[in-house]
Amino acid sequence: MLHKCTISGSGGQGSALMAKMICLGAIKEGLKVVMTQTYGIEQRGGDSTAYVIVSDQPIGSPIVENDADIAVALSSSTYANCFEGVVPGGSLFTNSSMVEAPRDARGFRQVLLPVSDMAVELGTVRCANMVMLGAVLAGTGLLRLEVAEEVVRESLGAKKPQLVELNVNALRAGFAAMEKEGN
Amino acid sequence: MIQETLFLKNTETFAESLARCGVKYHFAYPITPATDVMKRMAVILPRYGGQMMQMESELAVSSALAGAACTGKLVATSSSGPGLTLMHEAIGFMCAAYLPCIVVDSMRVGPGDGDILGAQSDYFVVTRGGAHGDYRTVVLAPSSGQEIADLVPHGIRLAYRYRIPVVFVIDGVSAQTTESTTLPAYNDYSAEFDTSGWAFTGTKDHAKRALITGSYSHQDGYEMNERLRAKYEVIRDKEQMWEQDGVEDAELVVAAFGIHGRMCRDLVSRMRADGKKVGFIRPITLWPFPDRAFEALGSCVQNILVVEMNLGQMVDDVRLAVNGRIPVHFLGKTGGDLPMYTLADMIAEADRLLGE
């Protein structure tokens, strides 16, 4: 089992947190994970991309080289790179609230979900990343939903218990929306 | 602390591994991409009865390191290229004075202050020595978080067995990578060694003894250098480490350390799946260089490709090891948005050398 993921968004949209949640959940399942991020001279509002590799074997190359089988574009500014970095047969999850003119996917699946709008309905746009994570789990089987919920409880439970319910609901909403799409 | 699997930046894995394996004092000065080592040390070392001290410069760091090492306590520092450059006077002194310590170098693009992006451009300075004189330090090059945790106990044993500075090098890309790593339970590996014959612990239980020194004259200097020579011969003989796969019938062998070495596993499995006879050698000790891995290559090997995140440093040692027997080629770069070649680049160059 090997998954390579590219998770992109604008700074503040929580793409790095989403990537970290995937990693923590995968570790719970006894899997190996590697996460790399761009680092250097960054600013808020700039693009942020995290690369995650999940495997049941020790991981060789830690670099995702335009060969992601799971890609997430939370913002329009990161969409083009994500679109071009999906392998044939892979899945691109596009935040259609932000990406106004999505391109036609050839050779891979594109899922269009308005996760920012869905997040606003749930209470705040800031949980759009968790809506998207729920959708990714339903669409790829990357992790079980219960494991992701456990990670949310453990990560936020101690310091910000009031955010647990919101984020768990966001995960479930994304998961349900994706299931409704018929995977 | 118990054995546990954590999700850590590899710089943090260095800190956790060093603290769990007995480091008591860590001296450092902040520098990207090594600062996370000292930051985590500051938080966790007190739990083990130790302390992290931020000094005013790398010169102070290295002098404090040498001074504390005189007491026989396990000491460590962490830095990156420009900081390491400043520490070499003390590292050379510690080699002459037979003092053990652990140095972590998180390599970035040079020369000069360079760039904060990762590189493997400190190969020369750590294997040849950045200070004057005939000295060597043991150099270990882990390629993943798990290998950091697995190698730190070995590095500490080497430092005390041979009373020598041991340098861990990791490229800045790997240093900033976050991975799942199983960390060991606490065990002070330096406690396996008797330091009572040399460590400065006050004169309560023994007579005043000769100063540990890096200064000597005439016959003393000759004898000390001969002792060092003999020690380095033993290390060269006994301590070479490397990983290899697929070299037995290989037409092409790819040699790389650290991150590129790790990528070689994927390179070989992919190219072998296409029926191509490719193997790899990943040096784990950069000094002593694993000459034996290259000396043992059979006549089937027609080419060696060395891949590095620099302009060609380890490739010199590969050429010395094969001594003209096999053509040695080089693929490397330093700097840029992605300061290294990708797996696709490596495979393309390997294909070219196979004549495909």
Coordinates of C-alpha atoms in Angstrom, one line a residue:
Chain A
M1 CA 0.0 0.0 0.0
L2 CA 1.4 3.4 -1.0
H3 CA -0.3 6.7 -1.3
K4 CA 1.4 10.0 -2.4
C5 CA -0.6 13.1 -1.6
T6 CA -0.2 16.8 -2.5
I7 CA -2.2 19.1 -0.3
S8 CA -2.3 22.7 -1.3
G9 CA -4.0 25.9 -0.3
S10 CA -3.4 29.5 0.6
G11 CA -1.7 30.2 3.9
G12 CA -4.3 30.1 6.6
Q13 CA -6.6 27.5 4.9
G14 CA -5.1 24.7 6.9
S15 CA -3.6 22.6 4.2
A16 CA -0.6 21.8 6.5
L17 CA -2.9 20.8 9.4
M18 CA -4.9 18.6 7.0
A19 CA -1.7 16.9 6.0
K20 CA -0.6 16.5 9.6
M21 CA -4.0 14.9 10.5
I22 CA -3.6 12.4 7.7
C23 CA -0.1 11.5 9.1
L24 CA -1.2 11.2 12.7
G25 CA -4.2 9.0 11.6
A26 CA -1.9 6.8 9.5
I27 CA 0.5 6.3 12.4
K28 CA -2.5 5.2 14.5
E29 CA -3.1 2.5 11.8
G30 CA 0.5 1.3 12.1
L31 CA 1.5 2.8 8.8
K32 CA 4.8 4.7 7.9
V33 CA 4.5 8.4 6.9
V34 CA 6.7 11.1 5.6
M35 CA 5.6 14.8 5.3
T36 CA 7.6 17.4 3.5
Q37 CA 6.7 21.1 3.2
T38 CA 8.1 24.0 1.3
Y39 CA 10.1 26.1 3.8
G40 CA 11.9 29.4 3.5
I41 CA 10.7 32.9 2.9
E42 CA 6.9 32.6 3.3
Q43 CA 4.1 35.0 4.1
R44 CA 0.5 34.8 5.2
G45 CA -1.7 34.4 2.2
G46 CA 1.0 32.9 0.2
D47 CA 0.7 29.4 -1.2
S48 CA 1.3 26.5 1.1
T49 CA 1.8 22.9 0.0
A50 CA 2.4 19.8 2.1
Y51 CA 3.4 16.5 0.6
V52 CA 2.5 13.3 2.4
I53 CA 3.5 9.7 1.6
V54 CA 1.7 6.9 3.4
S55 CA 2.9 3.3 3.2
D56 CA 2.9 0.0 5.0
Q57 CA 6.5 -0.4 4.0
P58 CA 9.6 1.7 4.9
I59 CA 9.4 4.8 2.6
G60 CA 12.2 5.2 0.0
S61 CA 12.1 8.6 -1.8
P62 CA 10.4 11.1 0.5
I63 CA 9.7 13.5 -2.4
V64 CA 6.4 13.7 -4.3
E65 CA 7.4 14.5 -7.9
N66 CA 4.2 15.4 -9.8
D67 CA 3.2 11.8 -9.1
A68 CA 0.5 12.2 -6.5
D69 CA -2.4 9.7 -6.5
I70 CA -4.3 12.0 -4.1
A71 CA -4.2 15.8 -4.7
V72 CA -6.1 18.5 -2.9
A73 CA -6.5 22.1 -4.2
L74 CA -8.1 24.3 -1.6
S75 CA -7.4 27.6 -3.4
S76 CA -7.4 28.8 -7.0
S77 CA -3.8 29.9 -6.8
T78 CA -2.6 26.3 -6.1
Y79 CA -5.0 24.6 -8.5
A80 CA -2.9 24.5 -11.7
N81 CA 0.1 22.9 -9.9
C82 CA -2.2 20.3 -8.3
F83 CA -3.9 19.6 -11.5
E84 CA -0.6 18.9 -13.3
G85 CA 0.8 16.8 -10.5
V86 CA -1.8 13.9 -10.5
V87 CA -0.8 10.5 -11.8
P88 CA -3.1 8.7 -14.3
G89 CA -5.8 6.9 -12.3
G90 CA -5.4 9.3 -9.3
S91 CA -7.9 11.7 -7.7
L92 CA -7.9 15.5 -7.6
F93 CA -10.2 17.1 -4.9
T94 CA -11.0 20.6 -5.9
N95 CA -12.6 23.2 -3.7
S96 CA -15.2 24.5 -6.1
S97 CA -16.0 27.4 -3.8
M98 CA -12.6 28.9 -4.7
V99 CA -11.7 27.4 -8.1
E100 CA -14.2 29.1 -10.4
A101 CA -13.2 27.6 -13.7
P102 CA -12.0 24.0 -13.1
R103 CA -10.3 22.3 -16.1
D104 CA -11.5 19.0 -17.6
A105 CA -9.6 16.1 -16.1
R106 CA -8.3 13.5 -18.5
G107 CA -7.1 10.1 -17.2
F108 CA -7.8 10.9 -13.6
R109 CA -10.8 11.7 -11.5
Q110 CA -11.7 15.2 -10.4
V111 CA -14.0 15.7 -7.5
L112 CA -15.6 19.2 -7.3
L113 CA -16.8 20.1 -3.8
P114 CA -17.7 23.6 -2.5
V115 CA -16.0 22.9 0.9
S116 CA -15.6 26.6 1.8
D117 CA -19.4 27.2 1.4
M118 CA -20.1 24.0 3.3
A119 CA -17.8 25.1 6.1
V120 CA -19.6 28.4 6.3
E121 CA -22.9 26.6 6.7
L122 CA -21.3 24.6 9.6
G123 CA -20.3 27.7 11.4
T124 CA -16.9 29.0 10.0
V125 CA -15.0 28.9 6.8
R126 CA -12.0 27.9 8.8
C127 CA -13.1 24.2 9.0
A128 CA -13.1 23.9 5.1
N129 CA -9.9 21.8 5.4
M130 CA -11.7 19.3 7.6
V131 CA -14.7 19.1 5.2
M132 CA -12.2 18.4 2.5
L133 CA -10.4 15.8 4.6
G134 CA -13.7 13.9 5.2
A135 CA -14.3 13.9 1.5
V136 CA -10.8 12.6 0.7
L137 CA -11.3 9.8 3.2
A138 CA -14.7 8.8 1.7
G139 CA -13.3 9.1 -1.9
T140 CA -10.1 7.2 -1.4
G141 CA -10.3 5.0 1.7
L142 CA -7.0 6.6 2.8
L143 CA -8.1 6.3 6.5
R144 CA -11.2 5.3 8.3
L145 CA -13.4 8.2 9.4
E146 CA -13.3 7.0 13.1
V147 CA -9.5 7.3 13.1
A148 CA -9.6 10.8 11.7
E149 CA -12.2 11.8 14.4
E150 CA -9.9 10.3 17.1
V151 CA -7.0 12.4 15.8
V152 CA -9.2 15.6 15.9
R153 CA -10.2 14.8 19.5
E154 CA -6.6 14.2 20.6
S155 CA -5.2 17.1 18.7
L156 CA -7.7 19.7 19.8
G157 CA -9.3 18.1 22.8
A158 CA -6.9 19.3 25.5
K159 CA -6.5 22.9 24.5
K160 CA -9.6 23.8 22.5
P161 CA -12.4 21.4 23.4
Q162 CA -15.0 23.8 22.0
L163 CA -13.5 23.1 18.5
V164 CA -13.8 19.4 18.6
E165 CA -17.5 19.1 17.8
L166 CA -17.2 21.7 14.9
N167 CA -14.3 19.8 13.3
V168 CA -15.8 16.4 13.8
N169 CA -19.0 17.7 12.2
A170 CA -17.0 19.1 9.3
L171 CA -15.3 15.8 8.8
R172 CA -18.6 14.0 8.7
A173 CA -20.2 16.5 6.4
G174 CA -17.4 16.1 3.9
F175 CA -17.5 12.4 4.2
A176 CA -21.3 12.3 3.7
A177 CA -21.2 14.7 0.7
M178 CA -18.6 12.5 -1.0
E179 CA -20.6 9.3 -0.3
K180 CA -23.6 11.1 -1.9
E181 CA -21.5 11.8 -4.9
G182 CA -21.3 8.0 -5.3
N183 CA -17.6 8.0 -4.6
Chain B
M1 CA 11.0 7.6 28.7
I2 CA 9.5 4.5 27.1
Q3 CA 9.9 3.4 23.5
E4 CA 7.3 5.2 21.4
T5 CA 6.4 6.1 17.8
L6 CA 6.2 9.9 17.2
F7 CA 5.6 12.1 14.2
L8 CA 8.6 14.5 14.3
K9 CA 10.7 16.7 12.2
N10 CA 14.0 14.9 11.7
T11 CA 15.8 17.7 13.6
E12 CA 13.5 17.0 16.5
T13 CA 14.3 13.3 16.1
F14 CA 18.0 14.1 16.6
A15 CA 17.1 15.9 19.8
E16 CA 14.9 13.1 21.1
S17 CA 17.4 10.4 20.2
L18 CA 20.4 12.2 21.7
A19 CA 18.5 13.0 25.0
R20 CA 17.2 9.4 25.3
C21 CA 20.7 7.9 24.7
G22 CA 22.4 9.9 27.4
V23 CA 23.4 13.4 26.2
K24 CA 23.6 15.6 29.3
Y25 CA 24.7 18.9 27.9
H26 CA 23.8 20.4 24.6
F27 CA 25.5 23.7 23.5
A28 CA 24.2 25.5 20.4
Y29 CA 23.6 28.7 18.5
P30 CA 20.6 29.1 16.3
I31 CA 20.9 28.6 12.6
T32 CA 18.5 27.3 9.9
P33 CA 17.9 24.4 9.3
A34 CA 19.3 23.1 12.6
T35 CA 17.6 25.3 15.2
D36 CA 14.8 22.8 15.9
V37 CA 17.4 20.5 17.5
M38 CA 18.4 23.0 20.2
K39 CA 14.8 24.2 20.6
R40 CA 13.6 20.7 21.5
M41 CA 16.7 20.0 23.6
A42 CA 15.9 23.1 25.7
V43 CA 12.5 21.6 26.5
I44 CA 13.4 17.9 27.0
L45 CA 16.9 17.8 28.4
P46 CA 15.9 18.9 31.9
R47 CA 13.6 15.8 32.1
Y48 CA 16.8 13.7 31.8
G49 CA 18.7 15.8 34.3
G50 CA 20.6 17.7 31.6
Q51 CA 20.5 21.2 30.1
M52 CA 20.7 23.0 26.8
M53 CA 22.8 26.2 26.8
Q54 CA 22.5 28.7 24.0
M55 CA 25.9 30.4 23.7
E56 CA 26.8 33.8 22.2
S57 CA 28.4 32.3 19.1
E58 CA 29.6 29.1 17.5
L59 CA 33.1 29.7 18.8
A60 CA 31.7 29.8 22.3
V61 CA 29.6 26.7 21.6
S62 CA 32.6 24.6 20.5
S63 CA 34.8 25.8 23.4
A64 CA 32.1 24.9 25.9
L65 CA 31.7 21.6 24.1
A66 CA 35.4 20.8 24.5
G67 CA 35.5 22.0 28.1
A68 CA 32.4 19.9 29.1
A69 CA 33.8 16.9 27.2
C70 CA 36.9 17.0 29.5
T71 CA 34.6 15.9 32.4
G72 CA 33.7 12.7 30.6
K73 CA 30.0 13.7 30.4
L74 CA 28.2 13.1 27.1
V75 CA 28.0 16.4 25.2
A76 CA 26.5 17.4 21.9
T77 CA 26.0 20.4 19.6
S78 CA 23.9 21.0 16.5
S79 CA 24.5 23.5 13.7
S80 CA 24.6 24.0 10.0
G81 CA 27.5 24.7 7.5
P82 CA 28.5 28.3 8.4
G83 CA 28.2 27.5 12.1
L84 CA 30.2 24.3 11.8
T85 CA 32.9 26.2 9.9
L86 CA 33.4 28.3 13.0
M87 CA 33.7 25.3 15.3
H88 CA 36.6 23.6 13.6
E89 CA 39.4 25.0 15.8
A90 CA 37.8 23.3 18.8
I91 CA 37.0 20.1 16.9
G92 CA 40.7 19.8 15.8
F93 CA 41.7 20.4 19.5
M94 CA 39.2 17.7 20.6
C95 CA 40.8 15.2 18.2
A96 CA 44.3 15.9 19.5
A97 CA 43.0 15.7 23.1
Y98 CA 41.1 12.5 22.6
L99 CA 37.7 14.0 23.6
P100 CA 34.4 12.4 22.7
C101 CA 31.4 14.5 21.6
I102 CA 28.5 14.4 19.1
V103 CA 28.1 17.0 16.5
V104 CA 25.0 17.3 14.3
D105 CA 25.4 19.2 11.0
S106 CA 22.2 20.0 9.1
M107 CA 23.7 20.9 5.8
R108 CA 22.7 23.8 3.6
V109 CA 23.8 25.5 0.4
G110 CA 27.3 27.1 0.5
P111 CA 29.9 28.5 0.3
G112 CA 29.8 31.6 2.4
D113 CA 26.6 32.2 4.4
G114 CA 24.9 30.6 1.4
D115 CA 21.2 29.7 1.4
I116 CA 19.0 28.1 4.0
L117 CA 17.9 25.4 1.6
G118 CA 19.3 21.9 2.1
A119 CA 22.4 20.6 0.5
Q120 CA 25.1 17.9 1.0
S121 CA 27.9 20.4 0.5
D122 CA 29.7 19.8 3.8
Y123 CA 31.0 16.3 2.8
F124 CA 34.5 17.7 2.2
V125 CA 34.7 19.7 5.4
V126 CA 33.5 16.8 7.6
T127 CA 35.5 14.0 6.0
R128 CA 38.7 16.0 5.2
G129 CA 38.7 18.2 8.3
G130 CA 38.0 21.9 8.5
A131 CA 40.9 22.5 10.9
H132 CA 44.7 22.0 10.5
G133 CA 46.6 18.9 11.2
D134 CA 46.3 15.2 10.5
Y135 CA 43.0 14.3 12.2
R136 CA 39.8 12.5 11.4
T137 CA 36.4 12.5 12.9
V138 CA 33.9 9.7 12.4
V139 CA 31.1 10.8 10.1
L140 CA 27.7 9.2 10.1
A141 CA 25.0 10.0 7.4
P142 CA 21.5 8.8 8.3
S143 CA 18.9 8.9 5.5
S144 CA 15.7 8.9 7.5
G145 CA 14.2 9.7 10.9
Q146 CA 14.3 6.0 11.9
E147 CA 17.9 5.7 10.9
I148 CA 18.7 8.7 13.1
A149 CA 17.1 7.0 16.1
D150 CA 18.9 3.7 15.2
L151 CA 22.4 5.2 14.6
V152 CA 22.6 7.6 17.6
P153 CA 23.4 4.8 20.1
H154 CA 26.1 3.5 17.7
G155 CA 27.5 7.0 17.3
I156 CA 27.8 7.5 21.0
R157 CA 29.6 4.1 21.4
L158 CA 32.0 5.1 18.7
A159 CA 32.7 8.5 20.3
Y160 CA 33.6 6.8 23.7
R161 CA 35.3 3.7 22.3
Y162 CA 37.7 5.8 20.3
R163 CA 37.5 9.0 22.3
I164 CA 36.8 11.0 19.2
P165 CA 34.2 13.6 17.9
V166 CA 31.4 11.9 15.9
V167 CA 29.7 14.0 13.3
F168 CA 26.2 13.3 12.1
V169 CA 25.4 14.9 8.7
I170 CA 22.0 15.3 7.2
D171 CA 20.9 17.4 4.3
G172 CA 18.5 20.3 5.2
V173 CA 15.7 18.8 3.1
S174 CA 15.7 15.6 5.2
A175 CA 16.3 17.7 8.4
Q176 CA 13.1 19.6 7.8
T177 CA 11.1 16.4 6.7
T178 CA 8.6 15.1 9.3
E179 CA 8.3 11.4 9.7
S180 CA 7.0 8.6 11.8
T181 CA 9.9 7.4 13.9
T182 CA 10.1 4.8 16.7
L183 CA 12.3 6.3 19.4
P184 CA 14.2 4.2 21.9
A185 CA 13.6 4.0 25.7
Y186 CA 16.1 5.9 27.8
N187 CA 19.5 4.4 28.1
D188 CA 22.8 6.3 28.7
Y189 CA 25.1 4.6 26.2
S190 CA 28.2 6.6 27.4
A191 CA 27.8 4.9 30.8
E192 CA 29.1 1.6 29.2
F193 CA 32.5 3.2 29.2
D194 CA 35.0 3.8 32.0
T195 CA 36.2 7.4 31.8
S196 CA 38.0 7.4 35.2
G197 CA 41.4 7.2 33.6
W198 CA 41.1 10.6 31.8
A199 CA 38.0 12.6 32.8
F200 CA 38.4 15.7 34.9
T201 CA 36.2 15.1 38.0
G202 CA 38.2 17.1 40.6
T203 CA 41.0 15.6 42.7
K204 CA 39.0 14.2 45.6
D205 CA 39.6 10.6 44.6
H206 CA 42.8 10.7 42.6
A207 CA 46.1 12.6 42.4
K208 CA 46.4 15.7 40.1
R209 CA 46.8 14.5 36.6
A210 CA 48.3 15.9 33.4
L211 CA 46.2 18.5 31.6
I212 CA 44.3 17.2 28.6
T213 CA 46.0 19.2 25.9
G214 CA 46.2 19.8 22.2
S215 CA 49.7 21.3 22.5
Y216 CA 52.9 19.2 22.3
S217 CA 56.4 19.5 21.1
H218 CA 58.9 17.5 19.1
Q219 CA 58.9 13.8 20.2
D220 CA 55.5 14.3 22.0
G221 CA 53.9 15.5 18.8
Y222 CA 55.4 12.6 16.8
E223 CA 54.1 10.0 19.3
M224 CA 50.7 11.6 19.6
N225 CA 50.3 11.6 15.8
E226 CA 51.4 8.0 15.7
R227 CA 48.8 7.1 18.3
L228 CA 46.2 8.9 16.2
R229 CA 47.4 7.2 13.0
A230 CA 47.0 3.7 14.7
K231 CA 43.6 4.7 16.0
Y232 CA 42.4 5.8 12.6
E233 CA 43.7 2.6 11.0
V234 CA 41.6 0.6 13.5
I235 CA 38.5 2.7 12.8
R236 CA 39.0 2.3 9.0
D237 CA 39.4 -1.4 9.4
K238 CA 36.4 -2.0 11.7
E239 CA 33.8 0.7 11.3
Q240 CA 32.8 1.0 7.7
M241 CA 29.0 0.9 7.3
W242 CA 26.9 0.9 4.2
E243 CA 23.6 -0.4 2.7
Q244 CA 23.6 -2.1 -0.7
D245 CA 21.1 -3.9 -2.9
G246 CA 21.2 -5.5 -6.3
V247 CA 24.9 -5.1 -6.8
E248 CA 25.7 -8.8 -7.4
D249 CA 24.8 -8.9 -11.1
A250 CA 24.5 -5.1 -11.7
E251 CA 25.7 -3.4 -14.9
L252 CA 25.3 0.0 -13.3
V253 CA 25.7 0.8 -9.6
V254 CA 24.3 4.1 -8.2
A255 CA 26.1 5.4 -5.2
A256 CA 24.6 8.1 -2.9
F257 CA 24.3 9.0 0.7
G258 CA 21.5 10.5 2.8
I259 CA 18.4 11.4 0.9
H260 CA 19.7 10.4 -2.5
G261 CA 20.8 7.1 -1.0
R262 CA 17.3 6.5 0.3
M263 CA 15.8 7.4 -3.1
C264 CA 18.1 4.7 -4.6
R265 CA 15.9 2.0 -3.1
D266 CA 13.0 3.2 -5.3
L267 CA 15.3 3.6 -8.2
V268 CA 16.5 0.1 -8.1
S269 CA 13.1 -1.5 -7.5
R270 CA 11.6 0.4 -10.4
M271 CA 14.4 -0.2 -12.8
R272 CA 14.7 -3.9 -11.8
A273 CA 11.0 -4.2 -12.5
D274 CA 11.8 -3.2 -16.1
G275 CA 14.5 -5.8 -16.2
K276 CA 17.4 -3.4 -15.9
K277 CA 20.4 -4.6 -14.0
V278 CA 20.9 -1.8 -11.5
G279 CA 22.1 -1.8 -7.9
F280 CA 23.0 0.8 -5.3
I281 CA 25.5 1.4 -2.5
R282 CA 24.5 3.9 0.2
P283 CA 27.5 4.8 2.4
I284 CA 26.3 5.2 6.1
T285 CA 29.8 6.1 7.4
L286 CA 31.3 8.8 5.2
W287 CA 34.5 8.5 7.3
P288 CA 35.6 5.8 7.4
F289 CA 34.5 5.7 3.7
P290 CA 33.1 2.2 2.9
D291 CA 35.9 1.3 0.4
R292 CA 35.1 -2.3 0.8
A293 CA 31.6 -2.0 -0.7
F294 CA 33.3 -0.7 -3.9
E295 CA 36.3 -3.0 -3.9
A296 CA 33.9 -6.0 -3.8
L297 CA 32.1 -5.0 -7.0
G298 CA 32.3 -7.7 -9.7
S299 CA 33.4 -7.4 -13.3
C300 CA 29.8 -7.2 -14.4
V301 CA 29.7 -3.5 -13.2
Q302 CA 30.4 -1.3 -16.2
N303 CA 29.6 2.1 -14.7
I304 CA 29.1 3.8 -11.4
L305 CA 26.8 6.8 -11.0
V306 CA 27.3 9.0 -8.0
V307 CA 24.4 11.3 -7.1
E308 CA 24.9 14.2 -4.6
M309 CA 23.3 17.5 -3.5
N310 CA 26.6 19.3 -4.3
L311 CA 29.0 19.8 -7.2
G312 CA 30.9 16.5 -6.6
Q313 CA 32.4 15.7 -3.3
M314 CA 31.8 12.0 -2.3
V315 CA 32.5 11.2 -5.9
D316 CA 36.2 11.7 -5.2
D317 CA 36.1 8.9 -2.5
V318 CA 34.3 6.6 -4.9
R319 CA 37.0 7.2 -7.5
L320 CA 39.7 6.4 -4.9
A321 CA 37.9 3.3 -3.8
V322 CA 37.5 1.8 -7.4
N323 CA 41.0 3.1 -8.3
G324 CA 40.4 3.4 -12.0
R325 CA 38.8 -0.1 -12.3
I326 CA 35.3 1.1 -13.2
P327 CA 34.3 4.4 -14.9
V328 CA 32.7 6.8 -12.3
H329 CA 30.1 9.4 -13.4
F330 CA 28.5 12.2 -11.5
L331 CA 25.1 13.8 -11.2
G332 CA 24.7 16.6 -8.7
K333 CA 23.5 20.2 -8.2
T334 CA 23.2 22.6 -5.3
G335 CA 20.7 25.4 -4.7
G336 CA 17.5 26.2 -6.6
D337 CA 13.9 25.9 -5.6
L338 CA 14.3 22.1 -5.3
P339 CA 18.0 21.9 -4.4
M340 CA 18.5 18.3 -5.6
Y341 CA 17.7 16.0 -8.5
T342 CA 14.5 14.1 -8.5
L343 CA 14.0 10.3 -8.8
A344 CA 12.9 10.8 -12.4
D345 CA 16.2 12.7 -13.1
M346 CA 18.2 9.9 -11.5
I347 CA 16.4 7.2 -13.5
A348 CA 16.9 9.2 -16.7
E349 CA 20.7 9.5 -16.1
A350 CA 20.9 5.8 -15.1
D351 CA 19.1 4.9 -18.4
R352 CA 21.5 7.0 -20.4
L353 CA 24.5 5.2 -18.8
L354 CA 22.9 1.9 -19.6
G355 CA 22.7 3.0 -23.2
E356 CA 18.9 3.2 -23.3

